[in-house]
Amino acid sequence: MGLRLPSKVLEHILSFIDSNEDRNSVSLVCKSWFETERKTRKRVFVGNCYAVSPAAVAKRFPEMRSLTLKGKPHFADYNLVPDGWGGYAWPWIEAMAAKCPSLEEIRLKRMVVTDECLEKIAASFKDFEVLVLTSCEGFSTDGIAAIAATCRNLRVLELRECIVEDLGGDWLSYFPETSTSLVSLDFSCLDSEVKISDLERLVSRSPNLKSLKLNPAVTLDGLVSLLRRAPQLTELGTGSFAAQLKPEAFSKLSEAFSNCKQLQSLSGLWDVLPEYLPALYSVCPGLTSLNLSYATVRMPDLVELLRRCSKLQKLWVMDLIEDKGLEAVASYCKELQELRVFPSAPDLDEANIPLTEQGLVFVSKGCRKLESVLYFCVQFTNAALLTIARKRPNLKCFRLCVIEPFAPDYKTNEPLDKGFKAIAEGCKDLRRLSVSGLLSDKAFKYIGKHAKKVRMLSIAFAGDSDLMLHHLLSGCESLKKLEIRDCPFGDTALLEHAAKLETMRSLWMSSCFVSFGACKILSQKMPRLNVEVIDEHPPETRPESSPVERIYIYRTVAGPRMDTPEFVWTIHKNPEIGVSHLAIK
Amino acid sequence: MSYRLLSVDKEEPGLKERNYLGLSDCSSVDSSTIPNVEKSNLNFKATELRLGLPESQSPERETDFGLLSPRTLDEKLLFPLLPCKDNASATTGHKNVVSGNKRGFADTWDEFSGVKGSVRPGGINMMLSPKVKDVPKSIQEERSHAKGGGLNNAPAAKAQVVGWPPIRSYRKNTMASSTSKNTDEVDGKPGLGALFVKVSMDGAPYLRKVDLRTYTSYQQLSSALEKMFSCFTLGQYGLHGAQGRERMSEIKLKDLLHGSEFVLTYEDKDGDWMLVGDVPWEIFTETCQKLKIMKGSDSIGLAPGAVEKSKNKERV
C-alpha cells in the first residue's frame, strides 16, 4: 500500500501549476489526481469547440472561471470556409450559464456569437469581468450594449477584428453612470461614430483604464481630449489621423502624447500623415509594441519614428518600410522579438515596393532576440533562408509568405527546399511554420525529419505528390494543426497515416486531390475523428474518385456534430451510403 | 476539359502531366497518368465553359455559399485567362528553366506584355472543382511571356485566387478603403502624372489598370479596353482543342459590346455605378474611380446618370 498525498496537499501543489498542458498531464496520473485537478482548474482552454461537448466541459470543471474557445479553422480568416459552416457560441454559453454561474471570463475566437449569446452572458454570470471576441461575427452593437449595461464588474471588453452589425454608437452610453471598473476597451473594428462626449465621460469615470483602442471614426480632436483624461494609458489604439494638419492641432496632439508617460503599446494610426509622426516621438522611447500595419507612411518618415524606439519588442508594419527601413530597425531596435511585415497592396498588381528577402536578413542578423516572424515578400532565396536560420536558431514562429505561388529561388531558380531545410534543422524550438514558394517533396522530407517541435504547419501551392504528406504525417512528432491548400497529394498518405490524425487537433485540406471515397473510408475507420467534406456540390452526386473541394478532419470525443449546414458532408448524415470498393493506390 | 499542369520532375526529366482535378480531358490524348479517373464519369455539363461570376450560374445549381460570392473584387473567385493566341505546344510547368527567363518558361506569347508572376491555374481553379472553367495553359503562357528582362512591363494585373495571399479580410477591407482614399489625393489632381483606375470585367480572372490621362475621348478608352479584354471573352465559346481555338480568335470584345452583351460602367466618387459615356470626358476623368465591364443583363437599371449601388459593394 503506497503513500497517497492528501488531496488538500495536492490541491495546494496544483495551485502553482497554471499551464493547461501540465495540468492535462497531471490528470492522467491516476483517478484521484484527475479528480483533484479537475476540481481546481480555473482556466479552461478548448482549442476546437467541436472536440468536446459543452456539457462535458462544464461537468468536468465546476470551478471554471475562465473559458477560451476557438471555432472555425484558421483558414476561415482567408475566406476558405464558407459562411454558415458552424462554430456557434450559443450551446457553450447556455451550458455554462446552467452549470458554471461563477464564470468570469469568456474568450472566443472565430466563432459565431449572436446578440442572444451576449444577452445570456450578461444575464447569467453575475461576476462577469472579461469578454474578448476575436474574429467573431453574428452580433450587433445591441449585444454589446447589453454587456455594458448589465455587467457591473466588467474589466475587459475587446472586439478584435470582428464583423459587427453596427447600429450606431449608443452602446457606449450603456455603461454604468457611476464609476466603471473598465481596464481595457477595444472597439477598433466598429464602423460608426460614437459620441465623443460619451467617450470622454466614460474615460473620466474609469480610473482603472489602461488600454483603449478607438475606432477610425474617432477624430484627432477626440483623441487629444481622451488622452488628456487618461494619461495613465499603457496601450492606445488611435482613431483616424486623416485630418488636415493645423499647427495648433499638432501641438495639442504632441502635448497630449507627451503626458502619457506610461504608454507602451501603440496601434491604429489609420491614414496617418507623415507630418503627424513627430507628435509621437515623445512616447517612442517607452514603446514595446508598435502596430503600424495600417499606416501608409513611407520611408524615411518610418525610420525617423523607429530609430527612437529602442525598447521595441513587437513591430507590425507594412512593406512600405522597405529593406532599408528594416536595416534601420536591425540597428536601432535591439530588443525586437516579433516582426510582422504585411503587403501594402493586397491586389498584387502594384508589387513594386523595394522590399526583398534582404530586409528580413538584416533583422535576423541585428535583432538577437527575434523569435517570431511573419513576412510577406514577392520572392525569396535559399541563401537568405540559410542566413536567417544560422543567425536566429532561437526562432519559435516562422511564417514566410512568398506572395507569388510556386516562386523558386529567384537567383538560382531552384526550389526553396534547401532554405526551409535549414530553418527546420537550425531552429530547434520552432513551434509554428508556414512555408511558401516553390517546394518539392524533398522540402517536406526535411521538415518531417527535423521540425520535431512544430505544432502548427501551414502549406500552400507546394509539393509534388503523396510523399509530401507522408513525410509530414510520419515525421513531425509534435504536429497538432496542419493546414494545406492547393497541393497535389491524394488519398494514399492520408489513409496510411490515419492514426496520426487522432494525435492532432485538426487537419485542413482544400483544393488537393483527396477523393470522396477516401473520406468515406477514413470516416468509417476512425470513429473518433469527425471528417467533414465541405463542398459546394454534394459529393454523393459525384463519382467516388472525384476530389473534394475541402476537407476538415478533427479529433473529437463529442461525436458527430448536429449543426452542420447543407454543404458539409459527414458520414453520420448518410450512414446508409456504404463505401464502394475502390482501388486506391 | 481538364485542367492540366505540366511540371518537370527532378527525378524524371521531361514534362509530366498532372491533372489537378482528376478529370479527363475530352480532347486530351493522355489521361493515363491520372489516377482514379473514370472517363465515363465525366460530367460534361459540369465542365462546360462559361463566363460570369460564380453566383450567376444556371438555375439548376444551388446558390453558392458565401465563399464564392464576391465580397470585394479581390475576393472574387476568378478563373484563369484563356489564351488569346493559338498556342500549340503544351505549356510549361513551373520548374522549367529555359531561355534566361527567370521564371523559366518555354513558350512566349506576345499578346500580353509581361505579367509578373501570376498565379498558377492549379491554384485558382481548385476552388471550382468540376465546375471548372477550362484553361490551364493561359497563366503559364502569360508568365512565359515575360521575355528577357521584362518581368513586368504593363501595369501587372494578377489573377486573383481566393484567400491568397493569406491576408485577413479585415485587413484587406481596411487597406482597400484607405488606398482608395490615397489615390484620390494623389491621382485626382489635374495635370499631375497618371490617373490610374482599375478595370474589371465580369468573368475575367483579373483586373487591369488604365491611365485615364492617356486618352482624350471615350472612343480611345473604348478601343483600348477592347484590346485589353478581347481575350477574356473567348472563353465563352468553349475550348475543344485546336479547332476551338481557331473559332475563338474570331470573336472580339467589340462584337460582344456592340451586340450589347456587355456594357462599360464606372463607379463615381459617391460610390455609385453609372453607365460610361453620359458626361463630358473631362468630368468623367475627374469622377471615375473604377471601371467595370458588366454583362448587359446586370446593368439593367443603370440608366444614364442613374444612381445605383454597385452589387459588389462591400457589406460589412
CSV table of N, CA and C in Angstrom, one decimal, chain A residues 3-99:
chain,number,residue,atom,x,y,z
A,3,LEU,N,2.0,5.3,-0.3
A,3,LEU,CA,1.5,6.5,0.3
A,3,LEU,C,0.7,7.3,-0.7
A,4,ARG,N,-0.3,8.0,-0.1
A,4,ARG,CA,-1.0,8.8,-1.0
A,4,ARG,C,-1.1,10.3,-0.5
A,5,LEU,N,-0.8,11.2,-1.4
A,5,LEU,CA,-0.9,12.6,-1.0
A,5,LEU,C,-2.3,13.0,-0.6
A,6,PRO,N,-2.5,13.6,0.5
A,6,PRO,CA,-3.8,14.1,0.9
A,6,PRO,C,-4.2,15.1,-0.2
A,7,SER,N,-5.5,15.0,-0.5
A,7,SER,CA,-5.9,15.9,-1.7
A,7,SER,C,-5.7,17.3,-1.4
A,8,LYS,N,-5.8,17.7,-0.1
A,8,LYS,CA,-5.5,19.1,0.2
A,8,LYS,C,-4.1,19.5,-0.2
A,9,VAL,N,-3.2,18.6,0.1
A,9,VAL,CA,-1.8,18.9,-0.3
A,9,VAL,C,-1.7,19.0,-1.8
A,10,LEU,N,-2.3,18.0,-2.4
A,10,LEU,CA,-2.2,18.0,-3.9
A,10,LEU,C,-2.8,19.3,-4.5
A,11,GLU,N,-3.9,19.7,-3.9
A,11,GLU,CA,-4.5,20.9,-4.3
A,11,GLU,C,-3.6,22.1,-4.2
A,12,HIS,N,-2.9,22.1,-3.1
A,12,HIS,CA,-2.0,23.2,-2.9
A,12,HIS,C,-0.9,23.2,-3.9
A,13,ILE,N,-0.4,22.0,-4.2
A,13,ILE,CA,0.7,21.9,-5.2
A,13,ILE,C,0.1,22.4,-6.5
A,14,LEU,N,-1.0,21.9,-6.9
A,14,LEU,CA,-1.6,22.2,-8.2
A,14,LEU,C,-1.9,23.7,-8.3
A,15,SER,N,-2.0,24.4,-7.2
A,15,SER,CA,-2.3,25.8,-7.4
A,15,SER,C,-1.2,26.6,-8.0
A,16,PHE,N,0.0,25.9,-8.0
A,16,PHE,CA,1.1,26.6,-8.6
A,16,PHE,C,1.3,26.2,-10.1
A,17,ILE,N,0.4,25.3,-10.6
A,17,ILE,CA,0.5,24.9,-12.0
A,17,ILE,C,-0.6,25.6,-12.8
A,18,ASP,N,-0.1,26.5,-13.7
A,18,ASP,CA,-1.0,27.2,-14.5
A,18,ASP,C,-1.2,26.6,-15.9
A,19,SER,N,-0.1,26.1,-16.4
A,19,SER,CA,-0.2,25.6,-17.8
A,19,SER,C,-1.2,24.5,-17.9
A,20,ASN,N,-2.1,24.6,-18.9
A,20,ASN,CA,-3.0,23.5,-19.1
A,20,ASN,C,-2.4,22.3,-19.6
A,21,GLU,N,-1.3,22.4,-20.3
A,21,GLU,CA,-0.7,21.2,-20.8
A,21,GLU,C,-0.2,20.4,-19.6
A,22,ASP,N,0.4,21.1,-18.6
A,22,ASP,CA,0.9,20.4,-17.4
A,22,ASP,C,-0.3,19.8,-16.7
A,23,ARG,N,-1.3,20.6,-16.6
A,23,ARG,CA,-2.5,20.1,-15.8
A,23,ARG,C,-3.1,18.8,-16.5
A,24,ASN,N,-3.0,18.8,-17.8
A,24,ASN,CA,-3.5,17.7,-18.6
A,24,ASN,C,-2.7,16.4,-18.2
A,25,SER,N,-1.4,16.7,-18.1
A,25,SER,CA,-0.5,15.5,-17.8
A,25,SER,C,-0.9,15.1,-16.3
A,26,VAL,N,-1.0,16.0,-15.5
A,26,VAL,CA,-1.3,15.7,-14.1
A,26,VAL,C,-2.6,14.8,-14.0
A,27,SER,N,-3.6,15.2,-14.8
A,27,SER,CA,-4.8,14.5,-14.7
A,27,SER,C,-4.8,13.0,-15.2
A,28,LEU,N,-3.7,12.7,-15.9
A,28,LEU,CA,-3.5,11.4,-16.4
A,28,LEU,C,-2.8,10.4,-15.4
A,29,VAL,N,-2.4,10.9,-14.4
A,29,VAL,CA,-1.6,10.1,-13.4
A,29,VAL,C,-2.4,9.0,-12.8
A,30,CYS,N,-3.5,9.4,-12.2
A,30,CYS,CA,-4.4,8.4,-11.6
A,30,CYS,C,-5.7,9.1,-11.3
A,31,LYS,N,-6.7,8.3,-10.9
A,31,LYS,CA,-8.0,8.9,-10.8
A,31,LYS,C,-8.1,10.0,-9.7
A,32,SER,N,-7.4,9.8,-8.6
A,32,SER,CA,-7.6,10.8,-7.6
A,32,SER,C,-6.9,12.1,-8.0
A,33,TRP,N,-5.8,12.0,-8.8
A,33,TRP,CA,-5.2,13.2,-9.3
A,33,TRP,C,-6.1,13.9,-10.3
A,34,PHE,N,-6.7,13.0,-11.1
A,34,PHE,CA,-7.7,13.6,-12.1
A,34,PHE,C,-8.8,14.4,-11.4
A,35,GLU,N,-9.3,13.8,-10.3
A,35,GLU,CA,-10.4,14.4,-9.6
A,35,GLU,C,-9.9,15.8,-9.0
A,36,THR,N,-8.8,15.7,-8.3
A,36,THR,CA,-8.3,16.9,-7.7
A,36,THR,C,-8.0,18.0,-8.7
A,37,GLU,N,-7.4,17.6,-9.8
A,37,GLU,CA,-7.0,18.6,-10.8
A,37,GLU,C,-8.3,19.2,-11.4
A,38,ARG,N,-9.3,18.4,-11.7
A,38,ARG,CA,-10.4,19.0,-12.4
A,38,ARG,C,-11.2,19.9,-11.5
A,39,LYS,N,-11.2,19.6,-10.2
A,39,LYS,CA,-11.9,20.5,-9.3
A,39,LYS,C,-11.2,21.8,-9.0
A,40,THR,N,-9.9,21.8,-9.4
A,40,THR,CA,-9.2,23.1,-9.1
A,40,THR,C,-8.8,23.9,-10.4
A,41,ARG,N,-9.2,23.3,-11.6
A,41,ARG,CA,-8.8,24.1,-12.7
A,41,ARG,C,-9.7,25.3,-12.9
A,42,LYS,N,-9.1,26.4,-13.0
A,42,LYS,CA,-9.9,27.7,-13.2
A,42,LYS,C,-9.9,28.2,-14.6
A,43,ARG,N,-8.9,27.9,-15.4
A,43,ARG,CA,-8.8,28.5,-16.7
A,43,ARG,C,-8.9,27.3,-17.7
A,44,VAL,N,-10.0,27.3,-18.4
A,44,VAL,CA,-10.2,26.1,-19.3
A,44,VAL,C,-10.0,26.6,-20.8
A,45,PHE,N,-9.2,25.8,-21.5
A,45,PHE,CA,-9.0,26.2,-22.9
A,45,PHE,C,-9.5,25.0,-23.8
A,46,VAL,N,-10.3,25.3,-24.8
A,46,VAL,CA,-10.8,24.3,-25.7
A,46,VAL,C,-10.4,24.8,-27.1
A,47,GLY,N,-9.5,24.1,-27.7
A,47,GLY,CA,-8.9,24.6,-29.0
A,47,GLY,C,-9.9,24.4,-30.2
A,48,ASN,N,-10.8,23.5,-30.0
A,48,ASN,CA,-11.7,23.2,-31.1
A,48,ASN,C,-13.1,23.0,-30.5
A,49,CYS,N,-14.0,23.9,-30.7
A,49,CYS,CA,-15.3,23.8,-30.0
A,49,CYS,C,-16.1,22.6,-30.3
A,50,TYR,N,-15.7,21.8,-31.3
A,50,TYR,CA,-16.4,20.6,-31.6
A,50,TYR,C,-15.7,19.4,-31.1
A,51,ALA,N,-14.6,19.6,-30.5
A,51,ALA,CA,-13.8,18.4,-30.0
A,51,ALA,C,-14.4,17.8,-28.8
A,52,VAL,N,-15.3,18.6,-28.1
A,52,VAL,CA,-15.8,18.1,-26.8
A,52,VAL,C,-17.1,18.8,-26.6
A,53,SER,N,-18.0,18.2,-25.9
A,53,SER,CA,-19.3,18.8,-25.7
A,53,SER,C,-19.3,19.8,-24.6
A,54,PRO,N,-20.1,20.9,-24.7
A,54,PRO,CA,-20.1,21.9,-23.6
A,54,PRO,C,-20.5,21.3,-22.3
A,55,ALA,N,-21.4,20.4,-22.3
A,55,ALA,CA,-21.9,19.8,-21.1
A,55,ALA,C,-20.8,19.1,-20.4
A,56,ALA,N,-20.0,18.3,-21.2
A,56,ALA,CA,-18.9,17.6,-20.6
A,56,ALA,C,-17.9,18.5,-19.9
A,57,VAL,N,-17.6,19.6,-20.6
A,57,VAL,CA,-16.6,20.5,-20.0
A,57,VAL,C,-17.1,21.2,-18.8
A,58,ALA,N,-18.4,21.6,-18.8
A,58,ALA,CA,-19.0,22.2,-17.6
A,58,ALA,C,-19.0,21.2,-16.5
A,59,LYS,N,-19.3,20.0,-16.8
A,59,LYS,CA,-19.3,19.0,-15.7
A,59,LYS,C,-18.0,18.7,-15.1
A,60,ARG,N,-17.0,18.6,-16.0
A,60,ARG,CA,-15.6,18.3,-15.5
A,60,ARG,C,-15.0,19.4,-14.7
A,61,PHE,N,-15.2,20.6,-15.1
A,61,PHE,CA,-14.5,21.7,-14.4
A,61,PHE,C,-15.5,22.6,-13.7
A,62,PRO,N,-16.1,22.2,-12.6
A,62,PRO,CA,-17.1,23.0,-12.0
A,62,PRO,C,-16.6,24.4,-11.4
A,63,GLU,N,-15.3,24.5,-11.2
A,63,GLU,CA,-14.8,25.7,-10.6
A,63,GLU,C,-14.3,26.7,-11.7
A,64,MET,N,-14.7,26.4,-12.9
A,64,MET,CA,-14.2,27.2,-14.0
A,64,MET,C,-14.4,28.7,-13.8
A,65,ARG,N,-13.4,29.5,-14.1
A,65,ARG,CA,-13.6,31.0,-14.0
A,65,ARG,C,-13.4,31.6,-15.4
A,66,SER,N,-12.6,30.9,-16.2
A,66,SER,CA,-12.3,31.5,-17.5
A,66,SER,C,-12.4,30.4,-18.5
A,67,LEU,N,-13.1,30.7,-19.6
A,67,LEU,CA,-13.2,29.8,-20.7
A,67,LEU,C,-12.7,30.4,-22.0
A,68,THR,N,-11.9,29.7,-22.7
A,68,THR,CA,-11.4,30.2,-24.0
A,68,THR,C,-11.8,29.1,-25.0
A,69,LEU,N,-12.4,29.6,-26.1
A,69,LEU,CA,-12.8,28.6,-27.1
A,69,LEU,C,-12.4,29.1,-28.5
A,70,LYS,N,-12.1,28.1,-29.4
A,70,LYS,CA,-11.9,28.5,-30.8
A,70,LYS,C,-12.8,27.7,-31.6
A,71,GLY,N,-13.3,28.3,-32.7
A,71,GLY,CA,-14.3,27.7,-33.5
A,71,GLY,C,-13.8,27.3,-34.9
A,72,LYS,N,-13.9,28.2,-35.8
A,72,LYS,CA,-13.6,27.9,-37.2
A,72,LYS,C,-12.2,27.6,-37.4
A,73,PRO,N,-11.9,26.8,-38.4
A,73,PRO,CA,-10.5,26.5,-38.7
A,73,PRO,C,-9.8,27.8,-39.1
A,74,HIS,N,-8.5,27.9,-39.0
A,74,HIS,CA,-7.7,29.1,-39.2
A,74,HIS,C,-7.9,29.6,-40.6
A,75,PHE,N,-8.0,28.7,-41.6
A,75,PHE,CA,-8.1,29.2,-43.0
A,75,PHE,C,-9.4,30.0,-43.2
A,76,ALA,N,-10.3,30.0,-42.2
A,76,ALA,CA,-11.5,30.8,-42.4
A,76,ALA,C,-11.1,32.3,-42.4
A,77,ASP,N,-10.0,32.6,-41.9
A,77,ASP,CA,-9.5,34.0,-41.9
A,77,ASP,C,-9.3,34.5,-43.4
A,78,TYR,N,-9.1,33.5,-44.3
A,78,TYR,CA,-8.8,33.9,-45.7
A,78,TYR,C,-9.9,33.5,-46.6
A,79,ASN,N,-11.1,33.4,-46.0
A,79,ASN,CA,-12.3,33.2,-46.8
A,79,ASN,C,-12.3,31.8,-47.4
A,80,LEU,N,-11.7,30.8,-46.8
A,80,LEU,CA,-11.7,29.5,-47.4
A,80,LEU,C,-12.8,28.6,-46.8
A,81,VAL,N,-13.4,29.1,-45.7
A,81,VAL,CA,-14.5,28.4,-45.1
A,81,VAL,C,-15.8,29.1,-45.4
A,82,PRO,N,-16.7,28.5,-46.0
A,82,PRO,CA,-18.0,29.2,-46.4
A,82,PRO,C,-18.8,29.6,-45.2
A,83,ASP,N,-19.5,30.7,-45.4
A,83,ASP,CA,-20.4,31.2,-44.3
A,83,ASP,C,-21.4,30.1,-43.9
A,84,GLY,N,-21.7,30.0,-42.6
A,84,GLY,CA,-22.7,29.1,-42.2
A,84,GLY,C,-22.1,27.7,-41.8
A,85,TRP,N,-20.8,27.6,-41.9
A,85,TRP,CA,-20.1,26.3,-41.6
A,85,TRP,C,-20.4,25.9,-40.1
A,86,GLY,N,-20.3,26.8,-39.2
A,86,GLY,CA,-20.6,26.4,-37.8
A,86,GLY,C,-19.8,27.3,-36.9
A,87,GLY,N,-19.4,26.7,-35.7
A,87,GLY,CA,-18.7,27.5,-34.7
A,87,GLY,C,-19.6,28.4,-33.9
A,88,TYR,N,-20.7,27.8,-33.5
A,88,TYR,CA,-21.7,28.6,-32.7
A,88,TYR,C,-21.4,28.6,-31.3
A,89,ALA,N,-21.4,29.9,-30.7
A,89,ALA,CA,-21.1,30.0,-29.3
A,89,ALA,C,-22.3,29.6,-28.4
A,90,TRP,N,-23.5,29.7,-28.9
A,90,TRP,CA,-24.6,29.6,-28.1
A,90,TRP,C,-24.7,28.3,-27.2
A,91,PRO,N,-24.4,27.1,-27.8
A,91,PRO,CA,-24.5,25.9,-26.9
A,91,PRO,C,-23.6,26.0,-25.7
A,92,TRP,N,-22.4,26.7,-25.9
A,92,TRP,CA,-21.5,26.8,-24.8
A,92,TRP,C,-21.9,27.8,-23.8
A,93,ILE,N,-22.5,28.9,-24.2
A,93,ILE,CA,-22.9,29.9,-23.3
A,93,ILE,C,-24.1,29.3,-22.5
A,94,GLU,N,-24.9,28.6,-23.1
A,94,GLU,CA,-26.1,28.0,-22.5
A,94,GLU,C,-25.7,27.0,-21.4
A,95,ALA,N,-24.7,26.2,-21.8
A,95,ALA,CA,-24.3,25.1,-20.8
A,95,ALA,C,-23.6,25.8,-19.6
A,96,MET,N,-22.7,26.7,-19.9
A,96,MET,CA,-22.0,27.4,-18.8
A,96,MET,C,-23.0,28.2,-17.9
A,97,ALA,N,-24.0,28.8,-18.5
A,97,ALA,CA,-24.9,29.5,-17.7
A,97,ALA,C,-25.6,28.6,-16.7
A,98,ALA,N,-25.8,27.4,-17.2
A,98,ALA,CA,-26.5,26.5,-16.3
A,98,ALA,C,-25.6,25.9,-15.2
A,99,LYS,N,-24.4,25.5,-15.6
A,99,LYS,CA,-23.5,24.8,-14.7
A,99,LYS,C,-22.4,25.6,-14.0
